[in-house]
Amino acid sequence: MQSAYEIKKYICEVGHKLYDKGFVAANDGNISVKVSNNEFYCTPTGVSKGDLTPDMIIRIDGTGKKIEGKLNPSSEIKMHLRVYQERPDVNAVVHAHPPVATAFTVAGVELDQYILPEAVLTIGNVPTCEYGTPSTMEIPDSLMPYIQNHDAFLLKNHGALTVGCDLKKALFVMEEVEFNAKICKFARELGGVEEIPCDQLEKLMELRKKMQIPGRHPGCKTCKNLGTENCRCKHNCNHGATAAKPATDADLVAAITKKVMEALGR
């Protein structure tokens, strides 16, 4: 079991990595780790993630009240606490502004194409949450349609939020989101994106189960478009998540329309 100092030290190391990778600038971003059902360590407001030291890390309770520390927690800790409330399996949350992934949200482009096996295995498609005013409950509320089926979220015009069973996993998910966004952007610039075929996605979902990759996953494209009840994959590939509701007639019409439009190149 890690000591309090070791947890704080690793939070600082992750903060330094985010800063060095250009995922945050100035005082952007925040990191938190759950240490009990009602206690969390988190980064302070007004401090660059590149300058973090263990003595700056704060301990708070489940309401965001400071228990220990000289500095104050970020006002955006609200979205971290919402995640912990809704997802008991999550033990760490990272919020950053990875440039390419964030640019997708600014451009209104979804990061929903399945192009890299590694990204398919770890994150699947990454939903873009509705825009919310920073430091308000609007951003935590924007996570709610996706929180049970995803470990990575894009925040419209704001950045990304990733979660994990531990802080290393939450950091790796953030790195995967940005890397996937870069490859998708480059492919678009080179002429287009060729997605992994559905039958190959099914194999990747089976591999994910065999590898026992922790966390939630939205499933393959077929399940995402048609709903678990209508899955063509003959298995529940929404591994670890709450089963999706059966697709309504409107959902099926929308899915079919989307496929037709894609086939027409529109």
XYZ file of C-alpha atoms in Angstrom:
266
model
C 0.000 0.000 0.000
C 1.344 3.413 -0.970
C 2.046 5.990 1.683
C 0.481 9.448 1.559
C 3.819 10.887 0.448
C 4.183 8.329 -2.370
C 0.686 9.154 -3.672
C 1.404 12.888 -3.587
C 4.762 12.370 -5.262
C 3.223 10.375 -8.104
C 0.486 12.985 -8.609
C 3.294 15.513 -9.077
C 5.094 13.223 -11.549
C 1.916 12.888 -13.616
C 1.468 16.658 -13.504
C 5.014 17.136 -14.778
C 4.383 14.658 -17.612
C 1.203 16.473 -18.660
C 3.091 19.768 -18.711
C 6.108 18.377 -20.564
C 3.877 16.784 -23.202
C 2.099 20.095 -23.788
C -1.219 18.697 -22.552
C -1.578 21.698 -20.212
C -0.345 25.296 -20.204
C 0.074 27.798 -17.393
C -2.165 26.644 -14.506
C -4.425 24.430 -16.636
C -5.642 20.974 -15.699
C -6.172 19.056 -12.490
C -5.511 15.589 -11.066
C -7.111 13.626 -8.257
C -6.739 10.239 -6.579
C -9.238 8.450 -4.325
C -7.725 7.176 -1.076
C -10.981 6.143 0.630
C -14.707 6.419 -0.045
C -14.729 9.947 1.334
C -11.143 11.170 0.975
C -9.224 12.301 -2.078
C -5.890 13.902 -2.919
C -5.984 16.593 -5.589
C -3.872 19.283 -7.212
C -4.270 22.917 -6.091
C -5.630 25.854 -8.013
C -3.277 28.488 -9.388
C -0.212 26.240 -9.725
C 1.404 25.015 -12.949
C 1.418 21.240 -13.218
C 5.072 21.582 -14.181
C 5.866 23.125 -10.784
C 4.008 20.700 -8.518
C 5.699 19.438 -5.363
C 4.258 16.942 -2.830
C 3.669 19.608 -0.187
C 1.272 21.373 -2.574
C -1.116 18.419 -2.861
C -4.380 18.820 -0.952
C -6.616 16.293 0.790
C -10.362 16.857 0.496
C -13.567 15.060 1.458
C -16.401 13.934 -0.793
C -17.982 17.385 -0.759
C -14.789 19.120 -1.858
C -14.025 20.511 1.601
C -10.304 20.815 2.334
C -9.062 18.500 5.086
C -5.341 19.028 4.707
C -3.056 21.364 2.766
C -1.876 24.957 2.562
C -3.336 25.730 -0.852
C -6.897 25.414 -2.148
C -8.391 22.829 -4.503
C -9.384 23.719 -8.045
C -12.975 24.830 -8.510
C -13.160 22.159 -11.226
C -12.820 19.402 -8.625
C -16.616 19.150 -8.956
C -16.330 17.043 -12.090
C -13.853 14.709 -10.378
C -16.206 14.199 -7.444
C -19.123 13.525 -9.778
C -17.101 10.767 -11.441
C -16.277 9.180 -8.092
C -19.940 9.328 -7.077
C -21.128 7.657 -10.273
C -18.252 5.215 -10.810
C -17.097 3.314 -7.687
C -14.551 1.489 -9.877
C -12.650 4.740 -10.576
C -9.714 5.623 -8.321
C -8.121 8.459 -10.303
C -9.194 11.289 -12.614
C -7.110 13.466 -14.943
C -8.291 16.654 -16.637
C -6.072 18.271 -19.274
C -6.200 20.185 -22.552
C -4.439 17.933 -25.097
C -4.238 20.234 -28.152
C -5.317 17.970 -31.013
C -8.116 16.211 -29.134
C -9.335 19.583 -27.870
C -9.201 20.962 -31.424
C -11.655 18.227 -32.457
C -14.174 19.644 -29.978
C -13.584 23.213 -31.171
C -14.064 22.155 -34.795
C -17.197 20.203 -33.924
C -15.653 16.941 -35.179
C -16.418 13.727 -33.303
C -13.529 11.483 -32.273
C -15.575 8.385 -33.007
C -13.741 6.557 -35.796
C -12.160 3.205 -34.956
C -8.743 3.396 -36.591
C -6.062 2.039 -34.215
C -6.286 -1.400 -32.546
C -4.683 -0.051 -29.362
C -7.231 2.757 -29.115
C -10.091 0.377 -29.879
C -8.948 -1.908 -27.058
C -8.474 0.827 -24.469
C -10.952 3.644 -25.173
C -13.217 2.901 -28.132
C -14.923 6.032 -29.380
C -14.578 9.171 -27.244
C -17.803 11.134 -26.741
C -17.916 14.931 -26.853
C -19.886 16.305 -23.915
C -22.063 19.384 -24.231
C -20.350 22.702 -23.513
C -20.441 23.790 -19.887
C -19.112 26.806 -18.033
C -15.889 25.878 -16.198
C -16.120 25.704 -12.400
C -19.916 25.186 -12.493
C -22.030 22.054 -12.251
C -22.672 22.279 -15.995
C -19.557 20.261 -16.822
C -20.206 17.459 -14.297
C -23.777 17.300 -15.610
C -22.510 17.078 -19.206
C -20.714 13.805 -18.354
C -23.867 12.019 -17.287
C -25.028 10.588 -20.655
C -21.648 8.863 -21.075
C -20.193 8.251 -17.619
C -21.207 4.589 -17.316
C -19.858 3.431 -20.690
C -16.639 5.388 -21.175
C -13.293 6.110 -19.505
C -12.466 9.092 -21.723
C -14.506 12.196 -22.442
C -13.952 15.265 -24.590
C -15.284 18.480 -23.090
C -16.634 20.805 -25.766
C -14.241 23.766 -26.269
C -12.509 22.849 -23.037
C -10.313 19.750 -23.067
C -10.495 16.119 -22.009
C -11.251 14.109 -18.902
C -9.971 10.567 -18.345
C -10.496 8.106 -15.524
C -8.890 4.879 -14.381
C -8.597 2.203 -11.729
C -5.390 3.996 -10.763
C -3.564 7.167 -11.746
C -1.224 5.466 -14.208
C -4.216 4.075 -16.123
C -5.953 7.480 -16.161
C -2.757 9.056 -17.559
C -2.375 6.331 -20.206
C -5.970 6.853 -21.314
C -5.286 10.592 -21.714
C -2.192 9.820 -23.795
C -4.191 7.382 -25.937
C -6.899 9.974 -26.572
C -4.402 12.545 -27.839
C -2.398 10.038 -29.905
C -5.558 8.708 -31.525
C -6.689 12.267 -32.289
C -3.335 13.039 -33.933
C -3.449 9.957 -36.165
C -7.049 10.707 -37.122
C -6.142 14.309 -37.980
C -3.124 13.266 -40.075
C -5.180 10.641 -41.929
C -7.842 13.217 -42.761
C -5.163 15.548 -44.094
C -3.746 12.739 -46.246
C -7.084 12.094 -47.883
C -9.371 10.190 -45.554
C -9.827 7.667 -42.784
C -10.200 3.929 -43.337
C -11.804 2.416 -40.267
C -11.164 -1.083 -38.957
C -13.868 -3.412 -40.394
C -16.628 -4.580 -38.075
C -15.542 -8.229 -38.106
C -12.090 -7.137 -36.931
C -13.650 -4.966 -34.241
C -15.449 -8.055 -32.949
C -12.090 -9.837 -32.633
C -10.644 -6.862 -30.762
C -13.577 -6.876 -28.338
C -12.986 -10.567 -27.668
C -9.285 -9.829 -27.150
C -10.185 -7.063 -24.703
C -12.114 -9.584 -22.629
C -9.290 -12.107 -22.703
C -6.781 -9.444 -21.664
C -9.130 -8.371 -18.852
C -8.483 -4.709 -19.550
C -10.006 -2.731 -16.654
C -12.492 0.074 -17.045
C -15.579 0.771 -19.116
C -15.860 0.580 -22.901
C -18.596 1.667 -25.345
C -18.251 -1.493 -27.422
C -17.799 -1.989 -31.130
C -19.279 0.265 -33.797
C -22.131 -2.143 -34.470
C -23.265 -2.114 -30.858
C -22.750 1.631 -30.622
C -25.003 2.252 -33.584
C -27.685 -0.370 -32.986
C -27.731 -0.944 -29.241
C -26.725 -4.066 -27.322
C -30.075 -5.798 -27.878
C -29.501 -5.642 -31.655
C -25.790 -6.422 -31.608
C -24.571 -8.409 -34.599
C -21.502 -9.530 -32.711
C -23.226 -12.409 -30.857
C -21.657 -11.257 -27.596
C -21.919 -8.376 -25.175
C -18.883 -6.333 -26.165
C -19.862 -3.475 -23.875
C -17.456 -5.051 -21.391
C -17.751 -3.826 -17.833
C -20.486 -1.304 -18.579
C -24.176 -1.098 -17.969
C -26.023 -2.708 -20.855
C -27.371 -0.288 -23.405
C -31.111 0.188 -23.772
C -32.769 -1.455 -26.781
C -32.700 0.775 -29.816
C -35.937 2.554 -30.623
C -37.350 2.837 -34.139
C -35.996 6.389 -34.254
C -32.536 5.135 -33.264
C -32.556 2.519 -36.017
C -33.733 5.001 -38.633
C -31.005 7.435 -37.565
C -28.350 4.701 -37.688
C -29.432 3.523 -41.146
C -29.593 7.099 -42.427
C -26.094 7.753 -41.126
C -24.706 4.674 -42.885
C -26.381 5.627 -46.160
C -24.998 9.162 -45.966
C -21.528 7.812 -45.204
C -21.741 5.495 -48.194
C -22.669 8.475 -50.361
C -19.689 10.395 -49.006
C -21.833 13.113 -47.422
